[in-house]
Structure formats: C-alpha cells, structure tokens
PDB file of C-alpha atoms in Angstrom:
ATOM      1  CA  MET Z   1      -0.070   0.436  -0.298  1.00  0.00           C
ATOM      2  CA  LYS Z   2       1.646   3.813  -0.998  1.00  0.00           C
ATOM      3  CA  ILE Z   3       0.525   6.291   1.324  1.00  0.00           C
ATOM      4  CA  GLY Z   4       1.196   9.876   0.186  1.00  0.00           C
ATOM      5  CA  ILE Z   5       2.449  13.288   2.096  1.00  0.00           C
ATOM      6  CA  VAL Z   6       2.152  16.667   1.223  1.00  0.00           C
ATOM      7  CA  LEU Z   7       3.353  18.963   3.282  1.00  0.00           C
ATOM      8  CA  SER Z   8       2.396  23.035   3.165  1.00  0.00           C
ATOM      9  CA  GLY Z   9       5.034  26.168   3.046  1.00  0.00           C
ATOM     10  CA  GLY Z  10       4.784  28.542   6.590  1.00  0.00           C
ATOM     11  CA  GLY Z  11       8.644  28.932   7.448  1.00  0.00           C
ATOM     12  CA  ILE Z  12       9.713  27.825  10.672  1.00  0.00           C
ATOM     13  CA  ARG Z  13       5.952  26.243  11.207  1.00  0.00           C
ATOM     14  CA  GLY Z  14       7.307  23.709   8.699  1.00  0.00           C
ATOM     15  CA  ILE Z  15       8.970  22.564  11.555  1.00  0.00           C
ATOM     16  CA  ALA Z  16       5.759  20.997  12.988  1.00  0.00           C
ATOM     17  CA  HIS Z  17       6.346  18.878   9.498  1.00  0.00           C
ATOM     18  CA  LEU Z  18       9.172  17.287  11.374  1.00  0.00           C
ATOM     19  CA  GLY Z  19       7.590  15.961  14.566  1.00  0.00           C
ATOM     20  CA  VAL Z  20       4.875  14.715  11.896  1.00  0.00           C
ATOM     21  CA  LEU Z  21       7.582  12.888  10.191  1.00  0.00           C
ATOM     22  CA  LYS Z  22       8.905  11.863  12.850  1.00  0.00           C
ATOM     23  CA  ALA Z  23       5.521   9.931  15.237  1.00  0.00           C
ATOM     24  CA  LEU Z  24       5.369   8.252  11.763  1.00  0.00           C
ATOM     25  CA  LYS Z  25       7.932   7.136  11.828  1.00  0.00           C
ATOM     26  CA  ASP Z  26       8.576   5.802  14.876  1.00  0.00           C
ATOM     27  CA  LYS Z  27       4.981   4.096  14.888  1.00  0.00           C
ATOM     28  CA  LYS Z  28       6.272   2.697  11.322  1.00  0.00           C
ATOM     29  CA  ILE Z  29       4.242   4.858   8.767  1.00  0.00           C
ATOM     30  CA  THR Z  30       6.157   3.897   6.102  1.00  0.00           C
ATOM     31  CA  VAL Z  31       5.794   6.855   3.836  1.00  0.00           C
ATOM     32  CA  SER Z  32       6.504   6.053  -0.670  1.00  0.00           C
ATOM     33  CA  HIS Z  33       5.787   9.460  -2.219  1.00  0.00           C
ATOM     34  CA  ILE Z  34       6.420  12.819  -0.893  1.00  0.00           C
ATOM     35  CA  THR Z  35       5.216  16.844  -2.161  1.00  0.00           C
ATOM     36  CA  GLY Z  36       6.480  20.190  -0.775  1.00  0.00           C
ATOM     37  CA  THR Z  37       6.637  23.379  -1.142  1.00  0.00           C
ATOM     38  CA  SER Z  38       8.710  26.249   0.653  1.00  0.00           C
ATOM     39  CA  ALA Z  39       9.205  25.015   4.417  1.00  0.00           C
ATOM     40  CA  GLY Z  40       7.924  21.905   2.999  1.00  0.00           C
ATOM     41  CA  ALA Z  41      10.091  21.279   0.507  1.00  0.00           C
ATOM     42  CA  ILE Z  42      13.380  20.807   2.973  1.00  0.00           C
ATOM     43  CA  VAL Z  43      11.166  19.289   4.916  1.00  0.00           C
ATOM     44  CA  GLY Z  44      10.276  16.784   2.420  1.00  0.00           C
ATOM     45  CA  ALA Z  45      14.484  16.649   0.918  1.00  0.00           C
ATOM     46  CA  LEU Z  46      16.027  16.107   3.514  1.00  0.00           C
ATOM     47  CA  TYR Z  47      13.354  13.137   5.224  1.00  0.00           C
ATOM     48  CA  ALA Z  48      13.072  11.267   1.727  1.00  0.00           C
ATOM     49  CA  ASN Z  49      16.907  11.051   1.799  1.00  0.00           C
ATOM     50  CA  ASP Z  50      16.495   9.041   4.680  1.00  0.00           C
ATOM     51  CA  VAL Z  51      18.083  12.081   7.206  1.00  0.00           C
ATOM     52  CA  ASP Z  52      16.194  11.457  10.712  1.00  0.00           C
ATOM     53  CA  PRO Z  53      13.691  14.592  12.312  1.00  0.00           C
ATOM     54  CA  TYR Z  54      14.269  15.140  15.358  1.00  0.00           C
ATOM     55  CA  HIS Z  55      18.220  15.406  14.200  1.00  0.00           C
ATOM     56  CA  VAL Z  56      16.983  17.658  12.040  1.00  0.00           C
ATOM     57  CA  LEU Z  57      15.213  19.293  14.686  1.00  0.00           C
ATOM     58  CA  GLU Z  58      18.563  18.774  17.408  1.00  0.00           C
ATOM     59  CA  GLU Z  59      20.720  20.274  14.534  1.00  0.00           C
ATOM     60  CA  PHE Z  60      18.855  23.221  13.590  1.00  0.00           C
ATOM     61  CA  ASN Z  61      17.814  24.539  17.359  1.00  0.00           C
ATOM     62  CA  LYS Z  62      21.894  24.315  17.401  1.00  0.00           C
ATOM     63  CA  THR Z  63      22.899  26.174  13.813  1.00  0.00           C
ATOM     64  CA  LYS Z  64      23.803  29.929  14.031  1.00  0.00           C
ATOM     65  CA  LEU Z  65      21.629  29.830  10.885  1.00  0.00           C
ATOM     66  CA  TYR Z  66      22.915  33.347   9.923  1.00  0.00           C
ATOM     67  CA  LYS Z  67      25.845  31.705   9.365  1.00  0.00           C
ATOM     68  CA  TYR Z  68      24.557  30.821   6.025  1.00  0.00           C
ATOM     69  CA  LEU Z  69      22.503  33.985   5.094  1.00  0.00           C
ATOM     70  CA  ARG Z  70      23.454  36.955   3.208  1.00  0.00           C
ATOM     71  CA  PRO Z  71      22.471  40.127   2.727  1.00  0.00           C
ATOM     72  CA  ALA Z  72      20.821  40.791  -1.013  1.00  0.00           C
ATOM     73  CA  PHE Z  73      22.866  43.598  -1.971  1.00  0.00           C
ATOM     74  CA  ARG Z  74      20.744  45.348  -4.898  1.00  0.00           C
ATOM     75  CA  LEU Z  75      18.647  42.441  -5.326  1.00  0.00           C
ATOM     76  CA  PRO Z  76      15.370  43.538  -4.667  1.00  0.00           C
ATOM     77  CA  ALA Z  77      15.076  41.471  -1.420  1.00  0.00           C
ATOM     78  CA  LEU Z  78      17.080  41.495   2.086  1.00  0.00           C
ATOM     79  CA  LEU Z  79      18.467  37.422   2.136  1.00  0.00           C
ATOM     80  CA  ASN Z  80      20.006  35.919  -0.003  1.00  0.00           C
ATOM     81  CA  LEU Z  81      19.863  32.715   0.626  1.00  0.00           C
ATOM     82  CA  GLU Z  82      21.628  30.932  -2.118  1.00  0.00           C
ATOM     83  CA  THR Z  83      24.272  31.275   0.693  1.00  0.00           C
ATOM     84  CA  ALA Z  84      22.710  27.929   2.225  1.00  0.00           C
ATOM     85  CA  PHE Z  85      23.245  25.577  -0.339  1.00  0.00           C
ATOM     86  CA  THR Z  86      26.528  24.015   1.512  1.00  0.00           C
ATOM     87  CA  LEU Z  87      23.717  23.737   4.395  1.00  0.00           C
ATOM     88  CA  LEU Z  88      21.823  21.565   2.594  1.00  0.00           C
ATOM     89  CA  LYS Z  89      24.382  19.856   0.978  1.00  0.00           C
ATOM     90  CA  LYS Z  90      25.921  18.568   3.893  1.00  0.00           C
ATOM     91  CA  TYR Z  91      22.397  16.285   4.336  1.00  0.00           C
ATOM     92  CA  ILE Z  92      21.761  15.539   0.618  1.00  0.00           C
ATOM     93  CA  PRO Z  93      25.473  15.318  -0.721  1.00  0.00           C
ATOM     94  CA  HIS Z  94      24.189  14.192  -4.947  1.00  0.00           C
ATOM     95  CA  ASP Z  95      21.635  16.584  -5.093  1.00  0.00           C
ATOM     96  CA  SER Z  96      19.815  14.800  -7.024  1.00  0.00           C
ATOM     97  CA  PHE Z  97      16.470  13.906  -7.297  1.00  0.00           C
ATOM     98  CA  GLU Z  98      16.961  10.125  -9.176  1.00  0.00           C
ATOM     99  CA  HIS Z  99      18.982   9.650  -5.602  1.00  0.00           C
ATOM    100  CA  LEU Z 100      16.462  10.123  -2.878  1.00  0.00           C
ATOM    101  CA  ASN Z 101      14.919   7.200  -0.900  1.00  0.00           C
ATOM    102  CA  ILE Z 102      11.075   8.119  -1.168  1.00  0.00           C
ATOM    103  CA  PRO Z 103      10.552  10.188  -4.610  1.00  0.00           C
ATOM    104  CA  LEU Z 104       9.658  13.707  -3.511  1.00  0.00           C
ATOM    105  CA  THR Z 105       8.070  16.297  -5.935  1.00  0.00           C
ATOM    106  CA  ILE Z 106       8.176  19.749  -4.937  1.00  0.00           C
ATOM    107  CA  THR Z 107       6.409  23.299  -6.575  1.00  0.00           C
ATOM    108  CA  ALA Z 108       8.242  27.032  -7.286  1.00  0.00           C
ATOM    109  CA  THR Z 109       7.148  30.174  -9.346  1.00  0.00           C
ATOM    110  CA  ASN Z 110       8.542  31.222 -11.964  1.00  0.00           C
ATOM    111  CA  PHE Z 111       9.001  34.505 -11.305  1.00  0.00           C
ATOM    112  CA  ASN Z 112       8.841  35.713 -14.636  1.00  0.00           C
ATOM    113  CA  ASP Z 113       5.580  34.352 -16.061  1.00  0.00           C
ATOM    114  CA  GLY Z 114       3.756  33.995 -13.031  1.00  0.00           C
ATOM    115  CA  LYS Z 115       2.930  30.198 -13.163  1.00  0.00           C
ATOM    116  CA  LEU Z 116       3.335  27.434 -11.049  1.00  0.00           C
ATOM    117  CA  VAL Z 117       6.154  25.261 -11.916  1.00  0.00           C
ATOM    118  CA  TYR Z 118       6.247  21.113  -9.850  1.00  0.00           C
ATOM    119  CA  PHE Z 119      10.185  19.770  -9.699  1.00  0.00           C
ATOM    120  CA  SER Z 120      10.625  15.951  -9.153  1.00  0.00           C
ATOM    121  CA  GLU Z 121      13.759  15.520 -11.015  1.00  0.00           C
ATOM    122  CA  GLY Z 122      17.195  16.609 -11.417  1.00  0.00           C
ATOM    123  CA  GLU Z 123      19.669  18.685  -9.798  1.00  0.00           C
ATOM    124  CA  LEU Z 124      17.616  19.364  -5.662  1.00  0.00           C
ATOM    125  CA  ILE Z 125      19.273  21.510  -3.764  1.00  0.00           C
ATOM    126  CA  ARG Z 126      18.647  24.922  -6.038  1.00  0.00           C
ATOM    127  CA  LYS Z 127      14.823  24.730  -6.489  1.00  0.00           C
ATOM    128  CA  VAL Z 128      14.238  23.328  -2.758  1.00  0.00           C
ATOM    129  CA  LEU Z 129      15.945  27.027  -2.381  1.00  0.00           C
ATOM    130  CA  ALA Z 130      13.719  27.539  -4.959  1.00  0.00           C
ATOM    131  CA  SER Z 131      10.629  27.146  -4.123  1.00  0.00           C
ATOM    132  CA  SER Z 132      11.794  28.346   0.092  1.00  0.00           C
ATOM    133  CA  CYS Z 133      12.513  31.928  -1.805  1.00  0.00           C
ATOM    134  CA  ILE Z 134       9.254  34.201   0.669  1.00  0.00           C
ATOM    135  CA  PRO Z 135       9.133  37.097  -1.761  1.00  0.00           C
ATOM    136  CA  GLY Z 136      10.864  40.228  -0.336  1.00  0.00           C
ATOM    137  CA  VAL Z 137      12.671  38.308   2.224  1.00  0.00           C
ATOM    138  CA  PHE Z 138      14.579  36.642  -0.229  1.00  0.00           C
ATOM    139  CA  ASN Z 139      16.526  36.986  -3.556  1.00  0.00           C
ATOM    140  CA  PRO Z 140      14.520  34.977  -6.361  1.00  0.00           C
ATOM    141  CA  ILE Z 141      16.387  32.195  -7.055  1.00  0.00           C
ATOM    142  CA  MET Z 142      17.782  30.991 -11.410  1.00  0.00           C
ATOM    143  CA  ILE Z 143      17.252  27.877 -12.909  1.00  0.00           C
ATOM    144  CA  ASP Z 144      18.142  27.530 -16.699  1.00  0.00           C
ATOM    145  CA  GLY Z 145      17.549  30.768 -17.418  1.00  0.00           C
ATOM    146  CA  LYS Z 146      14.509  31.423 -15.847  1.00  0.00           C
ATOM    147  CA  LEU Z 147      12.883  33.173 -11.297  1.00  0.00           C
ATOM    148  CA  TYR Z 148      11.764  31.501  -9.307  1.00  0.00           C
ATOM    149  CA  ILE Z 149      10.482  31.829  -5.751  1.00  0.00           C
ATOM    150  CA  ASP Z 150       8.235  30.556  -3.382  1.00  0.00           C
ATOM    151  CA  GLY Z 151       5.678  28.178  -4.355  1.00  0.00           C
ATOM    152  CA  GLY Z 152       3.711  28.254  -1.553  1.00  0.00           C
ATOM    153  CA  VAL Z 153       2.728  32.253  -3.514  1.00  0.00           C
ATOM    154  CA  ILE Z 154       0.598  30.040  -6.046  1.00  0.00           C
ATOM    155  CA  ASN Z 155      -0.879  26.973  -4.245  1.00  0.00           C
ATOM    156  CA  ASN Z 156       1.096  25.882  -0.920  1.00  0.00           C
ATOM    157  CA  PHE Z 157      -0.526  22.608  -0.166  1.00  0.00           C
ATOM    158  CA  PRO Z 158       0.120  20.249  -2.823  1.00  0.00           C
ATOM    159  CA  VAL Z 159      -1.340  17.595  -3.460  1.00  0.00           C
ATOM    160  CA  GLU Z 160      -1.840  16.927  -7.169  1.00  0.00           C
ATOM    161  CA  PRO Z 161       1.280  15.478  -7.238  1.00  0.00           C
ATOM    162  CA  LEU Z 162       0.310  12.090  -5.082  1.00  0.00           C
ATOM    163  CA  LEU Z 163      -3.251  12.417  -6.942  1.00  0.00           C
ATOM    164  CA  ASN Z 164      -4.133   8.408  -8.991  1.00  0.00           C
ATOM    165  CA  LYS Z 165      -0.313   7.477  -6.872  1.00  0.00           C
ATOM    166  CA  CYS Z 166      -0.845   7.177  -3.438  1.00  0.00           C
ATOM    167  CA  ASP Z 167      -3.302   4.855  -1.483  1.00  0.00           C
ATOM    168  CA  ILE Z 168      -3.428   6.684   1.175  1.00  0.00           C
ATOM    169  CA  ILE Z 169      -2.754  10.919   1.477  1.00  0.00           C
ATOM    170  CA  ILE Z 170      -1.755  12.138   4.434  1.00  0.00           C
ATOM    171  CA  GLY Z 171      -1.541  16.786   5.121  1.00  0.00           C
ATOM    172  CA  SER Z 172       0.622  17.656   7.209  1.00  0.00           C
ATOM    173  CA  SER Z 173      -1.222  21.378   8.450  1.00  0.00           C
ATOM    174  CA  CYS Z 174       1.481  24.503  10.159  1.00  0.00           C
ATOM    175  CA  ASN Z 175      -0.965  27.092   9.530  1.00  0.00           C
ATOM    176  CA  ASN Z 176      -3.912  26.259  11.704  1.00  0.00           C
ATOM    177  CA  LEU Z 177      -5.924  29.860  12.869  1.00  0.00           C
ATOM    178  CA  PRO Z 178      -7.136  29.955  16.483  1.00  0.00           C
ATOM    179  CA  VAL Z 179     -10.818  32.038  16.041  1.00  0.00           C
ATOM    180  CA  ILE Z 180     -10.249  35.737  18.256  1.00  0.00           C
ATOM    181  CA  ASP Z 181     -12.028  38.768  19.720  1.00  0.00           C
ATOM    182  CA  LYS Z 182     -10.024  42.010  17.386  1.00  0.00           C
ATOM    183  CA  PRO Z 183      -6.798  42.419  15.664  1.00  0.00           C
ATOM    184  CA  ARG Z 184      -3.063  42.860  17.952  1.00  0.00           C
ATOM    185  CA  GLY Z 185      -2.315  45.577  15.503  1.00  0.00           C
ATOM    186  CA  ILE Z 186      -1.740  45.723  12.047  1.00  0.00           C
ATOM    187  CA  LYS Z 187       1.321  43.013  12.116  1.00  0.00           C
ATOM    188  CA  HIS Z 188      -1.296  40.879  13.148  1.00  0.00           C
ATOM    189  CA  VAL Z 189      -4.020  42.334  10.864  1.00  0.00           C
ATOM    190  CA  ILE Z 190      -1.732  41.398   7.271  1.00  0.00           C
ATOM    191  CA  GLU Z 191      -0.255  37.624   8.481  1.00  0.00           C
ATOM    192  CA  ARG Z 192      -3.879  36.653   9.064  1.00  0.00           C
ATOM    193  CA  ALA Z 193      -5.298  37.502   6.003  1.00  0.00           C
ATOM    194  CA  ALA Z 194      -2.057  36.491   4.188  1.00  0.00           C
ATOM    195  CA  LEU Z 195      -2.948  32.530   6.147  1.00  0.00           C
ATOM    196  CA  LEU Z 196      -6.947  32.893   6.148  1.00  0.00           C
ATOM    197  CA  THR Z 197      -6.360  33.150   2.244  1.00  0.00           C
ATOM    198  CA  LEU Z 198      -4.221  29.787   2.324  1.00  0.00           C
ATOM    199  CA  ASN Z 199      -6.479  28.253   3.969  1.00  0.00           C
ATOM    200  CA  HIS Z 200      -8.708  28.441   2.057  1.00  0.00           C
ATOM    201  CA  THR Z 201      -6.606  26.882  -0.469  1.00  0.00           C
ATOM    202  CA  LEU Z 202      -7.210  23.944   1.577  1.00  0.00           C
ATOM    203  CA  GLU Z 203     -10.335  23.737   2.769  1.00  0.00           C
ATOM    204  CA  GLU Z 204     -10.634  22.574  -0.965  1.00  0.00           C
ATOM    205  CA  LYS Z 205      -8.432  20.093  -1.350  1.00  0.00           C
ATOM    206  CA  CYS Z 206      -8.343  18.275   1.815  1.00  0.00           C
ATOM    207  CA  GLU Z 207     -10.941  15.567  -0.325  1.00  0.00           C
ATOM    208  CA  PHE Z 208      -8.552  15.049  -1.851  1.00  0.00           C
ATOM    209  CA  ILE Z 209      -6.843  13.632   1.410  1.00  0.00           C
ATOM    210  CA  ASP Z 210      -7.336  10.598   3.962  1.00  0.00           C
ATOM    211  CA  VAL Z 211      -6.219  12.649   7.392  1.00  0.00           C
ATOM    212  CA  LEU Z 212      -5.014  16.276   7.670  1.00  0.00           C
ATOM    213  CA  ILE Z 213      -3.138  17.313  10.243  1.00  0.00           C
ATOM    214  CA  GLU Z 214      -2.996  20.316  12.182  1.00  0.00           C
ATOM    215  CA  PRO Z 215      -1.566  21.253  15.314  1.00  0.00           C
ATOM    216  CA  LYS Z 216      -4.260  23.888  16.384  1.00  0.00           C
ATOM    217  CA  GLY Z 217      -2.998  27.458  16.445  1.00  0.00           C
ATOM    218  CA  LEU Z 218       0.078  26.863  14.972  1.00  0.00           C
ATOM    219  CA  GLY Z 219      -0.466  29.693  12.768  1.00  0.00           C
ATOM    220  CA  GLU Z 220      -1.006  32.235  15.060  1.00  0.00           C
ATOM    221  CA  THR Z 221       2.767  31.747  15.314  1.00  0.00           C
ATOM    222  CA  SER Z 222       5.621  33.903  13.689  1.00  0.00           C
ATOM    223  CA  ILE Z 223       7.493  32.569  10.427  1.00  0.00           C
ATOM    224  CA  PHE Z 224      10.685  34.146  11.504  1.00  0.00           C
ATOM    225  CA  ASP Z 225       9.983  32.616  15.367  1.00  0.00           C
ATOM    226  CA  VAL Z 226      12.944  30.549  15.996  1.00  0.00           C
ATOM    227  CA  LYS Z 227      12.745  30.146  19.670  1.00  0.00           C
ATOM    228  CA  LYS Z 228       9.432  27.954  19.124  1.00  0.00           C
ATOM    229  CA  ALA Z 229      11.027  25.452  17.481  1.00  0.00           C
ATOM    230  CA  GLU Z 230      11.422  22.414  19.820  1.00  0.00           C
ATOM    231  CA  ASP Z 231       7.546  23.668  20.862  1.00  0.00           C
ATOM    232  CA  ILE Z 232       6.576  23.322  17.614  1.00  0.00           C
ATOM    233  CA  PHE Z 233       7.884  20.392  16.258  1.00  0.00           C
ATOM    234  CA  TRP Z 234       6.706  18.480  19.592  1.00  0.00           C
ATOM    235  CA  LEU Z 235       3.659  19.955  19.547  1.00  0.00           C
ATOM    236  CA  ALA Z 236       2.983  17.989  15.730  1.00  0.00           C
ATOM    237  CA  TYR Z 237       4.486  14.655  17.507  1.00  0.00           C
ATOM    238  CA  GLU Z 238       1.512  14.796  19.753  1.00  0.00           C
ATOM    239  CA  GLU Z 239      -1.205  15.727  16.473  1.00  0.00           C
ATOM    240  CA  THR Z 240       0.034  12.730  14.826  1.00  0.00           C
ATOM    241  CA  LEU Z 241       0.269  10.415  17.166  1.00  0.00           C
ATOM    242  CA  SER Z 242      -3.728  10.814  17.882  1.00  0.00           C
ATOM    243  CA  LYS Z 243      -3.963  10.366  14.215  1.00  0.00           C
ATOM    244  CA  ILE Z 244      -1.965   7.215  13.753  1.00  0.00           C
ATOM    245  CA  PRO Z 245      -5.746   4.933  15.054  1.00  0.00           C
ATOM    246  CA  GLU Z 246      -7.197   6.234  12.074  1.00  0.00           C
ATOM    247  CA  ILE Z 247      -4.165   5.920   9.506  1.00  0.00           C
ATOM    248  CA  ASN Z 248      -4.097   2.351  10.704  1.00  0.00           C
ATOM    249  CA  LYS Z 249      -7.284   2.051   9.797  1.00  0.00           C
ATOM    250  CA  LEU Z 250      -6.837   3.220   6.503  1.00  0.00           C
ATOM    251  CA  VAL Z 251      -3.858   0.616   6.125  1.00  0.00           C
ATOM    252  CA  LYS Z 252      -5.932  -2.330   7.113  1.00  0.00           C
TER     253      LYS Z 252
END
C-alpha cells in the first residue's frame, strides 16, 4: 500500500512537519511519496534522503543560521538564500532527485511568467531553495535562465502530484488559525489575512486527502520565531500520534 504525504509551507512553522514525520516513523508507517512547498520542500527533501527528523531539529537548534544567509546587496530582497546551499549539501551530498530514497515533488513559482512549476527530477538543492524564497525576504533564484520564488505563492498545499499515485494521502498543514476577538495591530492583520487565504485553499483540497494533521493554533506563530522550534516539533508529534489509529484503520 502506497502512502503519500503533502507538506505545506509556513516558515519556521514547517518544523511541525518534522514532528509529523518523526511520529509516523516511530509508529512504522512508511511514506512512499512526498510533495511539499517552501518549508515543506526543505523538510521533504531531508526526509526523502533518510535524514532523521529529530536530528534535523537538533541541528537546527544548534546551527547559527545567520552564517548561511547573506544580505542581498543591490537585489530586490533582504537576504540571499543561495548561500544556504552548503548547509543542505551537507545532508544531501548527491544533490539529485533521482538518488533520494523516497520520490519527491516540490513546487516553485516562475517569477517571469507567474506560473506554478513542479520539480521532481535533476538538480535538487537549488530547486528546494527556490521553493523557499519568500518574496521580499529572499532573492529569487535563477534556474535555467528563469527566476523562481516561493511555491506557496500559488500552491501552498501541493497535493496534486500524489493523486492517482497513492492509496492513502496524509496532509500536514502548519497554518491553523485560532478564533480571535480582535486584531492586535497592523502586522497581525496582514499576517492573519494572508493565512486565511492559504487556509481557504486548504479547505478546497481536503477532499483529496484521507487524514489531515494540523496542530491547533499554530498559525499564530510568526514564520520567523525560531525560539519556538522545539515546541512546534512536539506539538505536531503529539497531534500525529492522535491520528495514528485513523491511519492504521485506513491501512488495514
């Protein structure tokens, strides 16, 4: 039986995908296909190359990420994400979709023509980084003469590549928003409005998945709040454990 999983984008909240995959691994649920965008693309690539999810969390907590990011001087963004290439190369030395242990498909947005692109073959790391280029924060990445930005701009929950390939599809979303009484300021309004749009799309795609894993209220965490990485991981881990009986029932 083939089990696919789709990993949403969400900045630092993407650490939740590590907790989800760790719980599935601990319960011996084998994932046969992975799709992801942005943070989900990064986590998906590492897991597809058999890097343990908790090890990724440990490395994230002790790694000074600023060493791998550089100001994007004279470029239309704050930071240049391409300098993080060496960090991913450490865990995916072959830099190839074809050499991954689990088939992986990731999304990116073609900045030139505004169309969504699915990557699933050839060079891997630059495409993963392109999928993660949040507009205005990270500079677009050039691939084969075209500029690419965050895949979540068009499709933050790329379940489509799993259709007709998997018997069971699990969705991991890290953008759940709690009900609120009033806004807390302009920044809060803008962030919440953006996530409401993403979650609306998720609702439409839920008809294609069998099990949705979505830690409650995680969408209120800022996409750059690195101090909450450990909490996010275990929140998602526990949420996934609560879904194991449902998954096992489908498998049987």
